[in-house]
Amino acid sequence: VTDFWCERAWISGGDNAELAEHVLVRVSNGRIDSVEPNVAPTPTATQLRGLTLPGLANAHSHAFHRGLRGRTHSGTGSFWSWRDQMYALAGRLDPERYYHLALATYAEMAVAGFTAVGEFHYLHHLPDGSPHRPSNAMADALIAAAGEVGIRITLIDTCYLRGGVEADGGNVPLGTVQQRFSDRSVEAWIERTDALRPASHARLGAAIHSIRAVDPESMQQIAAFARDRHRPLHVHVSEQPAENRLCAEAYSCTPMELLDRCGALSPTATAVHATHLTPTDIDLMAASGTMCCMCPTTERDLADGIAPTRAFRDQQVAMCIGTDSHAIIDPFDEVRAIELDERLVSHTRGTHQPDQLLQMASQHGYRSLGWHDGGRIQVGALADFTSVGFDSPRLAGTSPDSALAATVFAASAGDVRTVVVDGRVIVRDGEHVALDVVDRLRTGIGMAWA
Ligand SMILES: [Zn+2]
């Protein structure tokens, strides 16, 4: 049994969460046994100063994109010119380089306060498209990297079969770099992904890369596979208007409508980005219980646009967050952007309240990744927490009753002091307990480009 004493904590009772003071959280076997507010610190408890939040989930990551930070941010261009630079890096990675780059990226996530990551993984094969031996060497590298850092991972194994879609619905052949993304057929993808094994810190998910990269018949099979195996299903949807135009030409419908026809929308499905939607698209998400993963710092970096989050709120489409391309890794920056971008669009403040935003970063993210038992400080839940200190210039002087709002709207990743995953402290005083994160980033990114 391990005890944590929190100066202040955001604890859940049923569907609601509230701020409580002097909270003793008792943990055994990686689960929360008891949550008691208003108790004095015990001598044996690990003290968590500041505000303790439930574990935070990064529901959409491409770990290797961390190697692009700073390299793609000057000059002009669009999503599509950025993609060319991303492909240049994707072409260079082997299991060892992938491991070191992912280790560094996940370590940065841990010190930023993330306790779980959803890795949308499609770098499956050798550059010419032939399989690694063993065939899941790249996925195994990601699972091992998360294990070394000490965070949870959902390996979202992504199916990618074609270079795009013709106006008549025909397949565009894979490009040179895309060879390594593809298993050649949905049957081969199923066979390979079915051979993956979970671990105590790892669960498995499935993904359709996009309606560009997978044909409708294969999408149906992927959705059926995810349902049979009880795996969450993720898909990039309507990130760019060009994708919607392609889909309209080829299939006379929107990407969301196509996913609906293929049986891909459900309460265990997450539409990533879901930026350029019609009212019908939003109705389909609401009716099916499909979630939306917002990646605002990436979406602004890539000039994608702003998703209709007011409509999501009104129709109870649950939202979660992801740092996607890792232009920035900061859960607070990500989550406050959902509200702040909406203010710029609607000229109205307060569409999303601080507690709702935190719920997106915690409980909803865990749910999207298939960890339904995490993302809240509650008896029986996974023992994952993140503590934010109030001793930085950003947060000093915050009054107790504004702690939540100050954290959401002013904290940065640098304010994270303690991170606990599975009842174990992995970050203490803002530093990883076992890894030199700065050195790992230098090494991991250096190896990737060497
Ligand atoms: Zn993505």
Short mmCIF file of C-alpha atoms and ligand atoms in Angstrom, two decimals:
data_model
loop_
_atom_site.label_atom_id
_atom_site.label_comp_id
_atom_site.label_asym_id
_atom_site.label_seq_id
_atom_site.Cartn_x
_atom_site.Cartn_y
_atom_site.Cartn_z
CA VAL A 1 0.00 0.00 0.00
CA THR A 2 1.26 3.47 -0.89
CA ASP A 3 -0.26 6.68 0.46
CA PHE A 4 -0.28 10.01 -1.35
CA TRP A 5 -1.30 13.15 0.49
CA CYS A 6 -2.48 15.91 -1.84
CA GLU A 7 -2.58 19.52 -0.72
CA ARG A 8 -5.48 19.92 -3.14
CA ALA A 9 -6.97 17.41 -5.57
CA TRP A 10 -9.65 17.24 -8.24
CA ILE A 11 -11.57 14.14 -7.17
CA SER A 12 -14.50 12.36 -8.76
CA GLY A 13 -17.74 11.12 -7.32
CA GLY A 14 -19.88 9.56 -10.01
CA ASP A 15 -19.89 11.74 -13.11
CA ASN A 16 -18.91 14.93 -11.31
CA ALA A 17 -15.54 16.02 -10.06
CA GLU A 18 -14.78 18.62 -7.42
CA LEU A 19 -11.84 20.32 -5.79
CA ALA A 20 -11.03 18.94 -2.36
CA GLU A 21 -8.33 19.86 0.17
CA HIS A 22 -5.86 17.74 2.11
CA VAL A 23 -6.78 14.52 0.36
CA LEU A 24 -5.28 11.19 1.36
CA VAL A 25 -5.25 8.79 -1.61
CA ARG A 26 -4.42 5.22 -0.71
CA VAL A 27 -3.15 2.97 -3.50
CA SER A 28 -2.49 -0.74 -3.80
CA ASN A 29 -1.70 -2.88 -6.83
CA GLY A 30 -1.88 0.15 -9.09
CA ARG A 31 -5.48 1.01 -8.11
CA ILE A 32 -6.97 3.66 -5.85
CA ASP A 33 -8.27 2.03 -2.65
CA SER A 34 -9.58 5.10 -0.86
CA VAL A 35 -9.92 8.86 -1.30
CA GLU A 36 -10.33 10.85 1.94
CA PRO A 37 -10.50 14.66 1.96
CA ASN A 38 -9.73 16.87 4.96
CA VAL A 39 -7.12 14.73 6.67
CA ALA A 40 -3.73 15.75 8.07
CA PRO A 41 -0.63 14.50 6.23
CA THR A 42 0.62 11.18 7.57
CA PRO A 43 4.38 10.68 8.08
CA THR A 44 4.60 7.88 5.52
CA ALA A 45 2.55 9.50 2.74
CA THR A 46 4.23 10.97 -0.34
CA GLN A 47 3.24 14.63 -0.26
CA LEU A 48 1.93 16.18 -3.47
CA ARG A 49 1.94 19.98 -3.18
CA GLY A 50 -0.17 22.22 -5.39
CA LEU A 51 -3.08 20.75 -7.34
CA THR A 52 -3.27 17.04 -8.10
CA LEU A 53 -5.20 16.09 -11.23
CA PRO A 54 -6.15 12.68 -12.57
CA GLY A 55 -3.70 11.23 -15.09
CA LEU A 56 -3.72 13.08 -18.42
CA ALA A 57 -4.05 11.19 -21.71
CA ASN A 58 -2.41 12.20 -24.97
CA ALA A 59 -4.91 10.47 -27.24
CA HIS A 60 -3.20 11.13 -30.57
CA SER A 61 0.56 10.88 -31.08
CA HIS A 62 2.94 10.15 -33.92
CA ALA A 63 6.09 9.84 -31.77
CA PHE A 64 8.56 10.28 -34.63
CA HIS A 65 7.16 13.70 -35.58
CA ARG A 66 9.01 15.07 -32.53
CA GLY A 67 12.10 14.97 -34.74
CA LEU A 68 10.54 17.64 -36.99
CA ARG A 69 10.15 20.33 -34.34
CA GLY A 70 11.67 23.59 -35.52
CA ARG A 71 12.58 22.12 -38.91
CA THR A 72 9.17 22.69 -40.47
CA HIS A 73 8.16 25.96 -38.86
CA SER A 74 9.77 28.59 -41.10
CA GLY A 75 8.96 29.42 -44.70
CA THR A 76 5.50 29.11 -46.20
CA GLY A 77 3.36 26.17 -47.31
CA SER A 78 0.49 24.01 -46.14
CA PHE A 79 -0.30 20.67 -44.56
CA TRP A 80 0.79 19.06 -47.83
CA SER A 81 4.26 20.67 -47.95
CA TRP A 82 4.71 19.79 -44.26
CA ARG A 83 3.85 16.20 -45.14
CA ASP A 84 6.77 16.03 -47.61
CA GLN A 85 9.18 16.97 -44.80
CA MET A 86 7.56 14.44 -42.48
CA TYR A 87 8.01 11.74 -45.14
CA ALA A 88 11.74 12.54 -45.37
CA LEU A 89 12.07 11.64 -41.68
CA ALA A 90 9.74 8.62 -41.92
CA GLY A 91 12.01 7.16 -44.61
CA ARG A 92 15.03 7.09 -42.28
CA LEU A 93 13.75 5.15 -39.28
CA ASP A 94 14.54 1.57 -38.28
CA PRO A 95 13.44 -0.17 -35.06
CA GLU A 96 16.45 1.08 -33.07
CA ARG A 97 16.14 4.73 -34.16
CA TYR A 98 12.36 4.53 -33.73
CA TYR A 99 12.83 3.24 -30.18
CA HIS A 100 15.21 6.02 -29.16
CA LEU A 101 13.11 8.76 -30.75
CA ALA A 102 9.91 7.42 -29.15
CA LEU A 103 11.63 7.01 -25.78
CA ALA A 104 12.68 10.67 -25.90
CA THR A 105 9.23 11.84 -27.01
CA TYR A 106 7.40 9.83 -24.35
CA ALA A 107 9.86 11.07 -21.72
CA GLU A 108 9.01 14.65 -22.72
CA MET A 109 5.32 13.73 -22.42
CA ALA A 110 5.88 12.30 -18.93
CA VAL A 111 7.55 15.42 -17.57
CA ALA A 112 4.78 17.48 -19.22
CA GLY A 113 2.22 15.57 -17.13
CA PHE A 114 0.92 12.95 -19.57
CA THR A 115 0.41 9.52 -18.03
CA ALA A 116 -0.96 7.71 -21.11
CA VAL A 117 -0.38 7.97 -24.84
CA GLY A 118 -2.29 6.76 -27.88
CA GLU A 119 0.28 6.06 -30.57
CA PHE A 120 -1.24 6.18 -34.05
CA HIS A 121 1.38 3.92 -35.60
CA TYR A 122 1.81 3.31 -39.32
CA LEU A 123 5.59 2.95 -39.86
CA HIS A 124 5.23 -0.81 -40.03
CA HIS A 125 7.74 -2.14 -42.54
CA LEU A 126 11.17 -1.73 -44.13
CA PRO A 127 11.47 1.25 -46.51
CA ASP A 128 10.79 -0.95 -49.55
CA GLY A 129 7.63 -2.34 -47.94
CA SER A 130 9.01 -5.77 -47.05
CA PRO A 131 8.38 -6.93 -43.47
CA HIS A 132 10.71 -6.57 -40.52
CA ARG A 133 11.65 -9.76 -38.67
CA PRO A 134 9.75 -10.05 -36.41
CA SER A 135 6.98 -8.34 -38.36
CA ASN A 136 5.95 -6.10 -35.45
CA ALA A 137 9.48 -4.88 -34.61
CA MET A 138 8.47 -1.23 -35.05
CA ALA A 139 5.33 -1.52 -32.85
CA ASP A 140 7.31 -3.46 -30.25
CA ALA A 141 9.86 -0.61 -30.17
CA LEU A 142 7.07 1.85 -29.27
CA ILE A 143 5.64 -0.39 -26.54
CA ALA A 144 9.11 -0.90 -25.09
CA ALA A 145 9.82 2.86 -25.17
CA ALA A 146 6.63 3.67 -23.24
CA GLY A 147 7.48 0.93 -20.73
CA GLU A 148 10.96 2.37 -20.18
CA VAL A 149 9.49 5.83 -19.55
CA GLY A 150 6.77 4.39 -17.30
CA ILE A 151 3.67 5.71 -19.07
CA ARG A 152 0.72 3.73 -20.42
CA ILE A 153 0.42 3.24 -24.16
CA THR A 154 -2.39 2.22 -26.45
CA LEU A 155 -0.70 1.01 -29.62
CA ILE A 156 -3.17 2.10 -32.28
CA ASP A 157 -2.12 -0.09 -35.18
CA THR A 158 -3.00 1.78 -38.34
CA CYS A 159 -4.06 0.34 -41.66
CA TYR A 160 -2.74 2.23 -44.70
CA LEU A 161 -3.28 0.65 -48.10
CA ARG A 162 -3.14 3.23 -50.89
CA GLY A 163 -1.66 6.57 -51.87
CA GLY A 164 -5.04 8.26 -52.29
CA VAL A 165 -8.36 8.01 -54.07
CA GLU A 166 -9.16 8.81 -57.72
CA ALA A 167 -12.27 10.78 -58.67
CA ASP A 168 -13.86 7.50 -59.85
CA GLY A 169 -13.12 5.81 -56.50
CA GLY A 170 -10.04 3.97 -57.84
CA ASN A 171 -6.90 3.55 -55.76
CA VAL A 172 -3.91 5.88 -56.25
CA PRO A 173 -0.77 3.70 -56.01
CA LEU A 174 1.42 4.08 -52.93
CA GLY A 175 4.25 6.61 -53.22
CA THR A 176 7.87 5.71 -52.49
CA VAL A 177 7.85 6.56 -48.77
CA GLN A 178 4.32 5.18 -48.30
CA GLN A 179 5.53 1.64 -49.17
CA ARG A 180 6.54 1.05 -45.58
CA PHE A 181 3.15 2.14 -44.22
CA SER A 182 1.24 -0.55 -46.10
CA ASP A 183 0.51 -4.22 -45.38
CA ARG A 184 -0.74 -4.52 -49.05
CA SER A 185 -4.14 -5.90 -48.04
CA VAL A 186 -6.52 -5.58 -45.12
CA GLU A 187 -6.20 -9.34 -44.53
CA ALA A 188 -2.42 -8.98 -44.13
CA TRP A 189 -2.93 -6.00 -41.78
CA ILE A 190 -5.32 -8.09 -39.65
CA GLU A 191 -2.89 -11.00 -39.53
CA ARG A 192 0.01 -8.79 -38.44
CA THR A 193 -1.88 -6.70 -35.91
CA ASP A 194 -3.52 -9.79 -34.44
CA ALA A 195 -0.05 -11.08 -33.59
CA LEU A 196 0.64 -8.05 -31.35
CA ARG A 197 0.56 -8.80 -27.64
CA PRO A 198 -0.55 -6.32 -24.96
CA ALA A 199 1.49 -5.76 -21.79
CA SER A 200 0.57 -4.51 -18.34
CA HIS A 201 1.29 -0.93 -19.48
CA ALA A 202 0.05 -1.47 -23.05
CA ARG A 203 -3.35 -1.99 -24.66
CA LEU A 204 -4.12 -2.35 -28.34
CA GLY A 205 -6.21 -0.25 -30.69
CA ALA A 206 -6.95 -0.20 -34.40
CA ALA A 207 -6.99 2.65 -36.89
CA ILE A 208 -8.07 3.52 -40.39
CA HIS A 209 -5.41 6.02 -41.41
CA SER A 210 -7.94 8.11 -43.39
CA ILE A 211 -10.53 7.72 -46.12
CA ARG A 212 -7.68 8.64 -48.50
CA ALA A 213 -5.48 5.73 -47.46
CA VAL A 214 -8.08 2.94 -47.07
CA ASP A 215 -10.86 1.82 -49.46
CA PRO A 216 -14.43 1.42 -48.14
CA GLU A 217 -14.51 -2.42 -48.22
CA SER A 218 -11.31 -2.56 -46.15
CA MET A 219 -12.70 0.06 -43.75
CA GLN A 220 -15.65 -2.24 -43.07
CA GLN A 221 -13.31 -5.11 -42.26
CA ILE A 222 -11.18 -2.98 -39.94
CA ALA A 223 -14.28 -1.76 -38.09
CA ALA A 224 -15.52 -5.35 -37.71
CA PHE A 225 -12.10 -6.49 -36.47
CA ALA A 226 -11.97 -3.71 -33.85
CA ARG A 227 -15.46 -4.60 -32.67
CA ASP A 228 -14.66 -8.33 -32.41
CA ARG A 229 -11.45 -7.70 -30.47
CA HIS A 230 -12.93 -4.92 -28.26
CA ARG A 231 -10.27 -2.49 -29.46
CA PRO A 232 -10.83 1.25 -29.77
CA LEU A 233 -10.94 2.45 -33.39
CA HIS A 234 -9.35 5.75 -34.42
CA VAL A 235 -9.37 7.54 -37.77
CA HIS A 236 -8.10 10.87 -39.14
CA VAL A 237 -11.25 12.63 -40.44
CA SER A 238 -11.78 15.89 -42.34
CA GLU A 239 -8.56 17.54 -41.21
CA GLN A 240 -8.35 19.44 -44.51
CA PRO A 241 -11.02 20.70 -46.96
CA ALA A 242 -9.14 18.92 -49.77
CA GLU A 243 -9.97 15.56 -48.17
CA ASN A 244 -13.66 16.44 -48.18
CA ARG A 245 -13.50 17.45 -51.88
CA LEU A 246 -11.78 14.17 -52.80
CA CYS A 247 -14.38 12.20 -50.88
CA ALA A 248 -17.28 14.07 -52.51
CA GLU A 249 -15.85 13.36 -56.00
CA ALA A 250 -15.14 9.70 -55.33
CA TYR A 251 -18.07 8.71 -53.12
CA SER A 252 -20.60 11.57 -53.31
CA CYS A 253 -20.57 12.00 -49.53
CA THR A 254 -18.48 13.39 -46.67
CA PRO A 255 -15.73 11.34 -44.97
CA MET A 256 -17.90 11.02 -41.84
CA GLU A 257 -20.84 9.73 -43.91
CA LEU A 258 -18.53 7.21 -45.59
CA LEU A 259 -17.25 6.02 -42.19
CA ASP A 260 -20.83 5.67 -41.02
CA ARG A 261 -21.71 3.52 -44.06
CA CYS A 262 -18.68 1.34 -43.29
CA GLY A 263 -19.81 0.75 -39.69
CA ALA A 264 -16.85 2.66 -38.26
CA LEU A 265 -18.76 5.04 -35.93
CA SER A 266 -19.49 3.85 -32.38
CA PRO A 267 -18.91 4.73 -28.71
CA THR A 268 -15.45 3.14 -28.97
CA ALA A 269 -14.54 5.15 -32.08
CA THR A 270 -12.59 8.41 -32.11
CA ALA A 271 -12.55 10.82 -35.04
CA VAL A 272 -9.22 12.63 -34.95
CA HIS A 273 -9.35 16.33 -35.96
CA ALA A 274 -12.95 16.27 -37.29
CA THR A 275 -12.43 19.89 -38.27
CA HIS A 276 -14.39 20.53 -41.48
CA LEU A 277 -17.79 19.00 -40.72
CA THR A 278 -21.35 19.43 -41.94
CA PRO A 279 -24.29 19.48 -39.49
CA THR A 280 -25.10 15.93 -40.70
CA ASP A 281 -21.57 14.81 -39.80
CA ILE A 282 -22.01 16.11 -36.26
CA ASP A 283 -25.43 14.41 -36.01
CA LEU A 284 -23.80 11.11 -37.04
CA MET A 285 -21.12 11.47 -34.36
CA ALA A 286 -23.70 12.31 -31.70
CA ALA A 287 -26.08 9.50 -32.66
CA SER A 288 -23.31 6.89 -32.68
CA GLY A 289 -21.46 8.12 -29.56
CA THR A 290 -18.26 8.70 -31.55
CA MET A 291 -15.71 10.90 -29.79
CA CYS A 292 -13.56 13.66 -31.26
CA CYS A 293 -9.84 13.96 -30.58
CA MET A 294 -8.82 17.60 -30.91
CA CYS A 295 -5.17 18.45 -31.59
CA PRO A 296 -5.32 22.27 -31.52
CA THR A 297 -1.59 23.06 -31.36
CA THR A 298 -0.98 20.87 -34.42
CA GLU A 299 -4.10 22.07 -36.21
CA ARG A 300 -2.97 25.68 -35.87
CA ASP A 301 0.61 24.77 -36.82
CA LEU A 302 -0.59 23.07 -40.01
CA ALA A 303 -3.16 25.77 -40.83
CA ASP A 304 -5.93 23.13 -40.71
CA GLY A 305 -8.78 25.15 -39.21
CA ILE A 306 -10.88 25.07 -36.03
CA ALA A 307 -13.33 22.28 -35.23
CA PRO A 308 -16.97 23.03 -34.30
CA THR A 309 -16.56 22.45 -30.57
CA ARG A 310 -19.67 24.43 -29.59
CA ALA A 311 -21.78 22.02 -31.63
CA PHE A 312 -19.90 19.09 -30.07
CA ARG A 313 -20.80 20.45 -26.64
CA ASP A 314 -24.45 21.07 -27.58
CA GLN A 315 -24.83 17.56 -28.99
CA GLN A 316 -22.76 15.87 -26.28
CA VAL A 317 -20.00 14.65 -28.56
CA ALA A 318 -17.20 13.89 -26.09
CA MET A 319 -13.84 15.50 -26.81
CA CYS A 320 -10.31 14.53 -25.85
CA ILE A 321 -6.89 15.95 -26.74
CA GLY A 322 -3.73 14.87 -28.57
CA THR A 323 -0.41 16.54 -29.33
CA ASP A 324 -0.27 14.75 -32.72
CA SER A 325 2.78 16.23 -34.50
CA HIS A 326 4.39 17.38 -31.22
CA ALA A 327 4.99 20.92 -32.43
CA ILE A 328 4.40 21.47 -28.70
CA ILE A 329 3.95 18.88 -25.94
CA ASP A 330 1.90 20.61 -23.27
CA PRO A 331 -1.49 19.32 -22.06
CA PHE A 332 -2.53 22.74 -20.73
CA ASP A 333 -1.73 24.55 -23.96
CA GLU A 334 -3.70 21.91 -25.87
CA VAL A 335 -6.79 21.91 -23.72
CA ARG A 336 -7.18 25.66 -23.22
CA ALA A 337 -6.93 26.14 -27.00
CA ILE A 338 -10.27 24.34 -27.33
CA GLU A 339 -11.95 27.16 -25.43
CA LEU A 340 -9.75 30.03 -26.64
CA ASP A 341 -10.11 29.12 -30.33
CA GLU A 342 -13.88 28.92 -29.84
CA ARG A 343 -13.83 32.44 -28.36
CA LEU A 344 -12.12 33.77 -31.49
CA VAL A 345 -14.65 32.07 -33.76
CA SER A 346 -17.84 32.80 -31.78
CA HIS A 347 -16.92 36.08 -30.05
CA THR A 348 -18.29 34.45 -26.88
CA ARG A 349 -16.44 33.40 -23.73
CA GLY A 350 -17.10 30.32 -21.65
CA THR A 351 -18.41 27.69 -24.07
CA HIS A 352 -16.18 25.14 -22.33
CA GLN A 353 -15.65 25.51 -18.57
CA PRO A 354 -12.33 24.65 -16.86
CA ASP A 355 -13.67 21.44 -15.31
CA GLN A 356 -15.04 20.28 -18.67
CA LEU A 357 -11.70 21.00 -20.34
CA LEU A 358 -9.85 19.00 -17.69
CA GLN A 359 -12.26 16.13 -18.15
CA MET A 360 -11.34 16.08 -21.87
CA ALA A 361 -7.65 15.82 -20.97
CA SER A 362 -8.20 13.07 -18.41
CA GLN A 363 -11.28 10.83 -18.33
CA HIS A 364 -12.32 11.27 -21.97
CA GLY A 365 -8.78 10.65 -23.22
CA TYR A 366 -8.52 7.47 -21.17
CA ARG A 367 -11.85 6.30 -22.54
CA SER A 368 -10.80 7.01 -26.14
CA LEU A 369 -7.69 4.85 -25.60
CA GLY A 370 -9.57 1.91 -24.13
CA TRP A 371 -8.54 2.58 -20.50
CA HIS A 372 -12.10 2.99 -19.24
CA ASP A 373 -10.90 2.53 -15.68
CA GLY A 374 -8.62 5.59 -15.64
CA GLY A 375 -8.51 9.38 -15.84
CA ARG A 376 -10.24 10.09 -12.53
CA ILE A 377 -9.31 10.15 -8.86
CA GLN A 378 -11.89 7.74 -7.53
CA VAL A 379 -11.97 4.46 -5.62
CA GLY A 380 -11.24 1.57 -7.98
CA ALA A 381 -9.65 3.70 -10.72
CA LEU A 382 -6.11 3.32 -12.06
CA ALA A 383 -3.66 5.09 -9.75
CA ASP A 384 -2.44 7.73 -12.20
CA PHE A 385 -2.07 11.40 -11.18
CA THR A 386 -0.33 14.58 -12.21
CA SER A 387 0.47 17.35 -9.73
CA VAL A 388 0.90 20.98 -10.74
CA GLY A 389 2.97 23.25 -8.49
CA PHE A 390 1.84 26.77 -7.65
CA ASP A 391 5.36 28.00 -6.99
CA SER A 392 6.16 29.34 -10.49
CA PRO A 393 5.75 32.96 -11.65
CA ARG A 394 2.81 31.78 -13.75
CA LEU A 395 0.74 30.44 -10.86
CA ALA A 396 2.09 32.05 -7.66
CA GLY A 397 -0.61 33.84 -5.68
CA THR A 398 -3.48 31.77 -7.09
CA SER A 399 -6.40 31.62 -4.64
CA PRO A 400 -7.66 28.15 -3.68
CA ASP A 401 -11.02 28.58 -5.37
CA SER A 402 -9.43 29.61 -8.68
CA ALA A 403 -6.84 26.81 -8.73
CA LEU A 404 -8.61 24.85 -11.45
CA ALA A 405 -9.17 27.80 -13.79
CA ALA A 406 -5.61 29.09 -13.23
CA THR A 407 -4.21 25.66 -14.08
CA VAL A 408 -6.25 25.31 -17.27
CA PHE A 409 -5.66 28.85 -18.51
CA ALA A 410 -2.16 29.69 -17.27
CA ALA A 411 -0.17 26.55 -16.36
CA SER A 412 2.49 25.17 -18.65
CA ALA A 413 4.11 21.77 -18.93
CA GLY A 414 6.96 23.25 -16.88
CA ASP A 415 4.66 23.56 -13.85
CA VAL A 416 4.23 19.79 -13.54
CA ARG A 417 5.97 18.62 -10.37
CA THR A 418 4.97 14.99 -9.76
CA VAL A 419 3.64 12.31 -12.09
CA VAL A 420 2.39 8.97 -10.80
CA VAL A 421 1.48 6.05 -13.07
CA ASP A 422 0.22 2.73 -11.76
CA GLY A 423 0.94 3.95 -8.22
CA ARG A 424 4.61 4.59 -9.01
CA VAL A 425 6.25 8.03 -9.04
CA ILE A 426 7.87 8.51 -12.47
CA VAL A 427 8.44 12.30 -12.25
CA ARG A 428 9.54 14.02 -9.03
CA ASP A 429 10.22 17.76 -8.65
CA GLY A 430 9.65 18.13 -12.39
CA GLU A 431 12.39 15.62 -13.33
CA HIS A 432 12.04 12.06 -14.57
CA VAL A 433 13.23 9.70 -11.82
CA ALA A 434 15.33 7.52 -14.16
CA LEU A 435 15.93 9.36 -17.44
CA ASP A 436 17.79 12.53 -18.40
CA VAL A 437 15.03 13.80 -20.71
CA VAL A 438 17.09 16.55 -22.37
CA ASP A 439 19.92 14.15 -23.12
CA ARG A 440 17.48 11.54 -24.46
CA LEU A 441 15.91 14.10 -26.79
CA ARG A 442 19.34 15.18 -28.10
CA THR A 443 20.32 11.56 -28.65
CA GLY A 444 17.00 10.35 -30.08
CA ILE A 445 16.58 13.22 -32.54
CA GLY A 446 20.29 13.18 -33.45
CA MET A 447 20.16 9.45 -34.26
CA ALA A 448 17.04 9.89 -36.39
CA TRP A 449 18.69 12.42 -38.72
CA ALA A 450 22.27 10.95 -38.62
ZN ZN B 1 -2.32 12.38 -36.80
#
